[in-house]
XYZ file of C-alpha atoms in Angstrom:
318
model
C -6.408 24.813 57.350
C -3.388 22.266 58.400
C -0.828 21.783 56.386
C -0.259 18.367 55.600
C 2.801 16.380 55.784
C 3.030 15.763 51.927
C 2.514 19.593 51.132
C 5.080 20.444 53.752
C 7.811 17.661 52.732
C 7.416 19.398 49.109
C 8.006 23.089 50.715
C 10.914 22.124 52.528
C 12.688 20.126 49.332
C 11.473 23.232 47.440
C 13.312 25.292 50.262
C 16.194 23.509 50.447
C 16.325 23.948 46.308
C 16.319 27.370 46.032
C 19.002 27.825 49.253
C 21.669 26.263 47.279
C 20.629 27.548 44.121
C 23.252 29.550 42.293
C 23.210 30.370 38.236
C 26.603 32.097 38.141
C 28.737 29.274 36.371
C 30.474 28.728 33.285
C 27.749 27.119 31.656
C 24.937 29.714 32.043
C 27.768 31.865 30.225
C 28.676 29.618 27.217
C 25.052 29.333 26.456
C 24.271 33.169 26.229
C 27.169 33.492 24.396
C 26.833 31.261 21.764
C 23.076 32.614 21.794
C 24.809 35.901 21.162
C 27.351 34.712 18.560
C 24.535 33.572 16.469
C 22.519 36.933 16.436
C 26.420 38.000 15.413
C 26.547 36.392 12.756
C 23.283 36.873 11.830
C 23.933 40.828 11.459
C 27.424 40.404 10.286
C 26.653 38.579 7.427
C 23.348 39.488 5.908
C 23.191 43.513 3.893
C 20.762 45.101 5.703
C 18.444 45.599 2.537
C 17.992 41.684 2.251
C 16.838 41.584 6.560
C 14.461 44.900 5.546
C 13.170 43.560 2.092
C 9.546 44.666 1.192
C 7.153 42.014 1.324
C 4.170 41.658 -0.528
C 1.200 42.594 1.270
C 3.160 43.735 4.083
C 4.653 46.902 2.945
C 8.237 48.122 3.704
C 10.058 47.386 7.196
C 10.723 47.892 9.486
C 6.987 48.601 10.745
C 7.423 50.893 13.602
C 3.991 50.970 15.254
C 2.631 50.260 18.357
C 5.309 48.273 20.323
C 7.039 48.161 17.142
C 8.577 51.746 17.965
C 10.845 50.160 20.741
C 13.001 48.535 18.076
C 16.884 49.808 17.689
C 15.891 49.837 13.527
C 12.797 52.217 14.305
C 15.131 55.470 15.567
C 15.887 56.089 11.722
C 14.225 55.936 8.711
C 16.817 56.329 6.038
C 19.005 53.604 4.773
C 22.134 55.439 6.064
C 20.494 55.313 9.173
C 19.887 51.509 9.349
C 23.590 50.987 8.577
C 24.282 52.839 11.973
C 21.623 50.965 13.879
C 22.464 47.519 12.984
C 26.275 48.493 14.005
C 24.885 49.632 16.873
C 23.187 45.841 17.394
C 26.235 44.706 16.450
C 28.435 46.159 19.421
C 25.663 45.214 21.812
C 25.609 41.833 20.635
C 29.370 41.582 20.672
C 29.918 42.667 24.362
C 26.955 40.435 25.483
C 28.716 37.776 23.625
C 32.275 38.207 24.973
C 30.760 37.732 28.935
C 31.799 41.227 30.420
C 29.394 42.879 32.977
C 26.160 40.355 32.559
C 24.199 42.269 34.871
C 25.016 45.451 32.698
C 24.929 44.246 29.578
C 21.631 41.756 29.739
C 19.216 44.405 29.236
C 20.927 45.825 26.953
C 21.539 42.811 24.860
C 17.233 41.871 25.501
C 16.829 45.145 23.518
C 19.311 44.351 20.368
C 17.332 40.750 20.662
C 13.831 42.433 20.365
C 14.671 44.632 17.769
C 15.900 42.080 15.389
C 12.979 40.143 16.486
C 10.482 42.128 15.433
C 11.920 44.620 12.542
C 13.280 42.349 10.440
C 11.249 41.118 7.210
C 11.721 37.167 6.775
C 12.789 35.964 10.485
C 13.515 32.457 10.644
C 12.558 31.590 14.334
C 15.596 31.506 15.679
C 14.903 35.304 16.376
C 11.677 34.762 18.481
C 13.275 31.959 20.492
C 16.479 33.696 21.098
C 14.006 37.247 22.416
C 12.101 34.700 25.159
C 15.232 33.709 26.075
C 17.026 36.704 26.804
C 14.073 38.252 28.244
C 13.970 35.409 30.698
C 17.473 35.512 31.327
C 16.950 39.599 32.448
C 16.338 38.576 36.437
C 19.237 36.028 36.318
C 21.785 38.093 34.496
C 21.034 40.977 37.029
C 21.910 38.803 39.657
C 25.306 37.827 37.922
C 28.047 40.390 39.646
C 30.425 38.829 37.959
C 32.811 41.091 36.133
C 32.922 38.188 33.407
C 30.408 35.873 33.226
C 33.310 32.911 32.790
C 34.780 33.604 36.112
C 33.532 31.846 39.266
C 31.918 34.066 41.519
C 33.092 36.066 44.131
C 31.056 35.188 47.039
C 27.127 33.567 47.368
C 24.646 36.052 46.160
C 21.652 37.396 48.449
C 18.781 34.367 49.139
C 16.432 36.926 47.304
C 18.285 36.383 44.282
C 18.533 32.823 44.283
C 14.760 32.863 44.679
C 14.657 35.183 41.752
C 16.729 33.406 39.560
C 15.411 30.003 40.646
C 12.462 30.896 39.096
C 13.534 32.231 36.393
C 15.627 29.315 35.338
C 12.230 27.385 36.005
C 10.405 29.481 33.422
C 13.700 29.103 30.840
C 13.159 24.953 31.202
C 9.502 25.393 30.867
C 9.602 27.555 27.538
C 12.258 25.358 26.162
C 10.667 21.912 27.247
C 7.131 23.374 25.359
C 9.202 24.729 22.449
C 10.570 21.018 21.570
C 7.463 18.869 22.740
C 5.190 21.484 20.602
C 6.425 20.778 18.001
C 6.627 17.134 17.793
C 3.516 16.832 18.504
C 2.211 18.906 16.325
C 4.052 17.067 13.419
C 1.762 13.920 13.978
C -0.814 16.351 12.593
C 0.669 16.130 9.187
C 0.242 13.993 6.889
C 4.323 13.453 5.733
C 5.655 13.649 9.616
C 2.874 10.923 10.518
C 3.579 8.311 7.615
C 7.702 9.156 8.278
C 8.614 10.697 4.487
C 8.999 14.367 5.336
C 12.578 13.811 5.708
C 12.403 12.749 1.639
C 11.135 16.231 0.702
C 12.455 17.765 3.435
C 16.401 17.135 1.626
C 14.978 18.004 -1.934
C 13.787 21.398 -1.061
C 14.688 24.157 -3.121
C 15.153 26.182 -0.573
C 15.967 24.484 2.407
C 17.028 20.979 1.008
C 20.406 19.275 1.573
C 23.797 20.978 -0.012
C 27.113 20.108 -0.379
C 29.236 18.385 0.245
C 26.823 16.356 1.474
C 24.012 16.230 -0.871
C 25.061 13.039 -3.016
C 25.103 10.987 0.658
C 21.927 11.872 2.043
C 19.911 12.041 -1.299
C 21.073 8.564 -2.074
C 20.422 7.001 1.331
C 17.018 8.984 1.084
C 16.372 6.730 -1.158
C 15.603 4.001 1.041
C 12.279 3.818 3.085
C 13.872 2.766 6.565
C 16.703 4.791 6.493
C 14.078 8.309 5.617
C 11.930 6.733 8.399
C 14.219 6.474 11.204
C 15.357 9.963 10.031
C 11.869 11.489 9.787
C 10.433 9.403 13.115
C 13.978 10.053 14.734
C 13.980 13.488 14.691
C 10.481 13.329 16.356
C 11.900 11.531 19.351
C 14.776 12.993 19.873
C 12.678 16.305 20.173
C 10.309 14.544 22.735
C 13.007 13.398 25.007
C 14.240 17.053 24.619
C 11.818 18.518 26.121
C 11.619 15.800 28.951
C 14.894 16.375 29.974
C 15.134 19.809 30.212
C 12.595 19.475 33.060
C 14.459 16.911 35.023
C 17.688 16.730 36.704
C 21.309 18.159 36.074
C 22.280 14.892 34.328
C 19.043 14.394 32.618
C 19.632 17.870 31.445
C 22.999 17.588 30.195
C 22.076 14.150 28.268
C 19.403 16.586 26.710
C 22.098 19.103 25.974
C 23.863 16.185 24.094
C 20.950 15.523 21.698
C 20.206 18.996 21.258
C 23.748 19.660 19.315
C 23.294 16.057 17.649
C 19.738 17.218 16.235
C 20.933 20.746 15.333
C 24.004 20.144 14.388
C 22.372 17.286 11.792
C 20.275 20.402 10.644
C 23.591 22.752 10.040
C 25.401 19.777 8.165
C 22.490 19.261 6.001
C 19.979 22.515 5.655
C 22.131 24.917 6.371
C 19.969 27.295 9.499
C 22.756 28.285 11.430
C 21.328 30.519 13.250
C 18.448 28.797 14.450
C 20.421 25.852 15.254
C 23.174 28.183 17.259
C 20.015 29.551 19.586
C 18.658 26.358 20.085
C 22.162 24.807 20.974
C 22.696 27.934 23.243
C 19.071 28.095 25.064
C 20.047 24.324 25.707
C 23.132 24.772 27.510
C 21.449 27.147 29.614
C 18.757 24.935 30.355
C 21.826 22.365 31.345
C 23.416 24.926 33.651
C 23.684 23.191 37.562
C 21.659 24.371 39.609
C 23.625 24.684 42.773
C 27.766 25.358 43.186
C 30.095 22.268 44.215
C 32.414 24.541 45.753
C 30.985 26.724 48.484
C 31.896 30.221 48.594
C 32.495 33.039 50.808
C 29.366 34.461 52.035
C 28.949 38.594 51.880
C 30.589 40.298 54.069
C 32.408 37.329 55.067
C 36.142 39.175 54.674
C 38.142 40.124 52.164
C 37.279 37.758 48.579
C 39.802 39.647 46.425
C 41.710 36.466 45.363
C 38.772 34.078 45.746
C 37.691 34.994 41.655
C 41.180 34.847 40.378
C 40.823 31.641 38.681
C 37.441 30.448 36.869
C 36.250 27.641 37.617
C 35.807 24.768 35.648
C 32.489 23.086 33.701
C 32.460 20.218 36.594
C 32.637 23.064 39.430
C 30.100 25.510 38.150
């Protein structure tokens, strides 16, 4: 069967795509980092008794069967022994997080993610997201010889691994851009999302609602209909056009990057989450990473590249 012109036009864009393509920039390192400083502070900060608590109905954690077993918090069962396995997390997390060796550490770091994932008692989401992401960032940080992952690289990688990693970065957009349009849309499902007041109970809460300092502000202007409206139907949109952007070009994705930290960081200043909001912030800087290097580099076995990594490079040339 022919090929026709249209399908072969689209090959040879899709082609020319993946030849430049190149994750190994500054960006793709901020956002696993600040994925990884959340997950820090995440095991920092909360006593291992309150991430293991019993639940009713559920038993004791962490549950260690099936899959379960491949969790860091399943190689012990005393409390002594969690102690030592969340330090454990905690050193993986912390090297991930400071950029050294990404294709020695991202493994590594996809493991500590799992096992907080699925081991821990009352996970807030933020956990789940930040697993799929570092699972899908496996075949791109394996491709990252960098010796940090905020220097610019060396010299061009091999065109299988910009084929890999193309794809892979594909798949990141794709579970991001699903992640925010999901759930907007399922929002117009209920009742308080679809008339625009869930905003109204949302910052009452007794658990999640607004807290100081800024509770007096946004409980008073709560108390007008537009203003918990354009707050409620706001939020909505701005996750829409989210999840567009991620999906289209480097600028598009950036401007999506900007609205990402406006929404979260709304959600920080008023609900608290920081966690959540950290991996979402992260998995969208990632999702803005270029996907091809303004300033061409050496190509393997192209001479001696000693000095060529001596300085990073900057946000505009990675």
């Amino acid at each position: 069967m022919p090929i026709t012109p249209a399908v072969q036009s689209l090959a040879d864009r899709l082609a020319a795509r993946t030849a430049r393509h190149d994750m190994r920039s500054r960006w793709f390192g901020a956002g696993r980092t600040v994925i990884a400083v959340a997950q820090l502070g995440f095991l920092l900060l909360t006593p291992m008794k309150a991430l293991l608590v019993p639940v009713v109905g559920m038993g004791d954690y962490p549950h260690c069967n099936s899959v379960r077993a491949a969790s860091a918090l399943c190689l012990g069962s005393s409390g002594a022994a969690h102690e030592a396995q969340r330090w454990l997390l905690v050193v993986i997390v912390a090297v991930a997080a400071s950029g050294y060796r990404p294709r020695w550490t991202v493994i590594p770091h996809a493991w500590a993610t799992y096992s907080i994932a699925v081991s821990i008692a009352v996970p807030d989401g933020g956990e789940s997201v930040a697993m799929i992401m570092c699972f899908l960032m496996i075949p791109i940080g394996l491709a990252d010889d960098r010796t940090w992952h905020w220097q610019q690289p060396a010299r061009e990688p091999a065109p299988s691994w910009r084929t890999i990693t193309f794809v892979a970065f594909l798949a990141v957009r794709v579970q991001i851009a699903y992640l925010y349009l999901d759930s907007a849309i399922s929002k117009f499902g209920v009742a308080d999302w679809a008339n625009g007041t869930a905003e109204y109970y949302f910052l009452r809460d007794n658990m999640f609602g607004v807290a100081k300092p800024w509770d007096g502000l946004f409980l008073a202007l709560s108390k007008n209909a537009l203003v918990v409206v354009a707050l409620t139907w706001g939020a909505l949109v701005i996750e829409i056009a989210i999840g567009i952007c991620v999906l289209a070009s480097d600028r598009w994705r950036k401007a999506g990057l900007a609205m990402d930290i406006v929404l979260h960081g709304s959600i920080i200043l008023t609900m608290g989450l920081w966690s959540f909001a950290m991996v979402m912030i992260g998995s969208a800087v990632v999702c803005a990473t270029p996907e091809s290097r303004a300033t061409p580099l050496p190509r393997r076995g192209a001479g001696n590249c000693a000095t060529s990594h001596e300085r990073p490079a900057s946000f505009a040339q990675a």
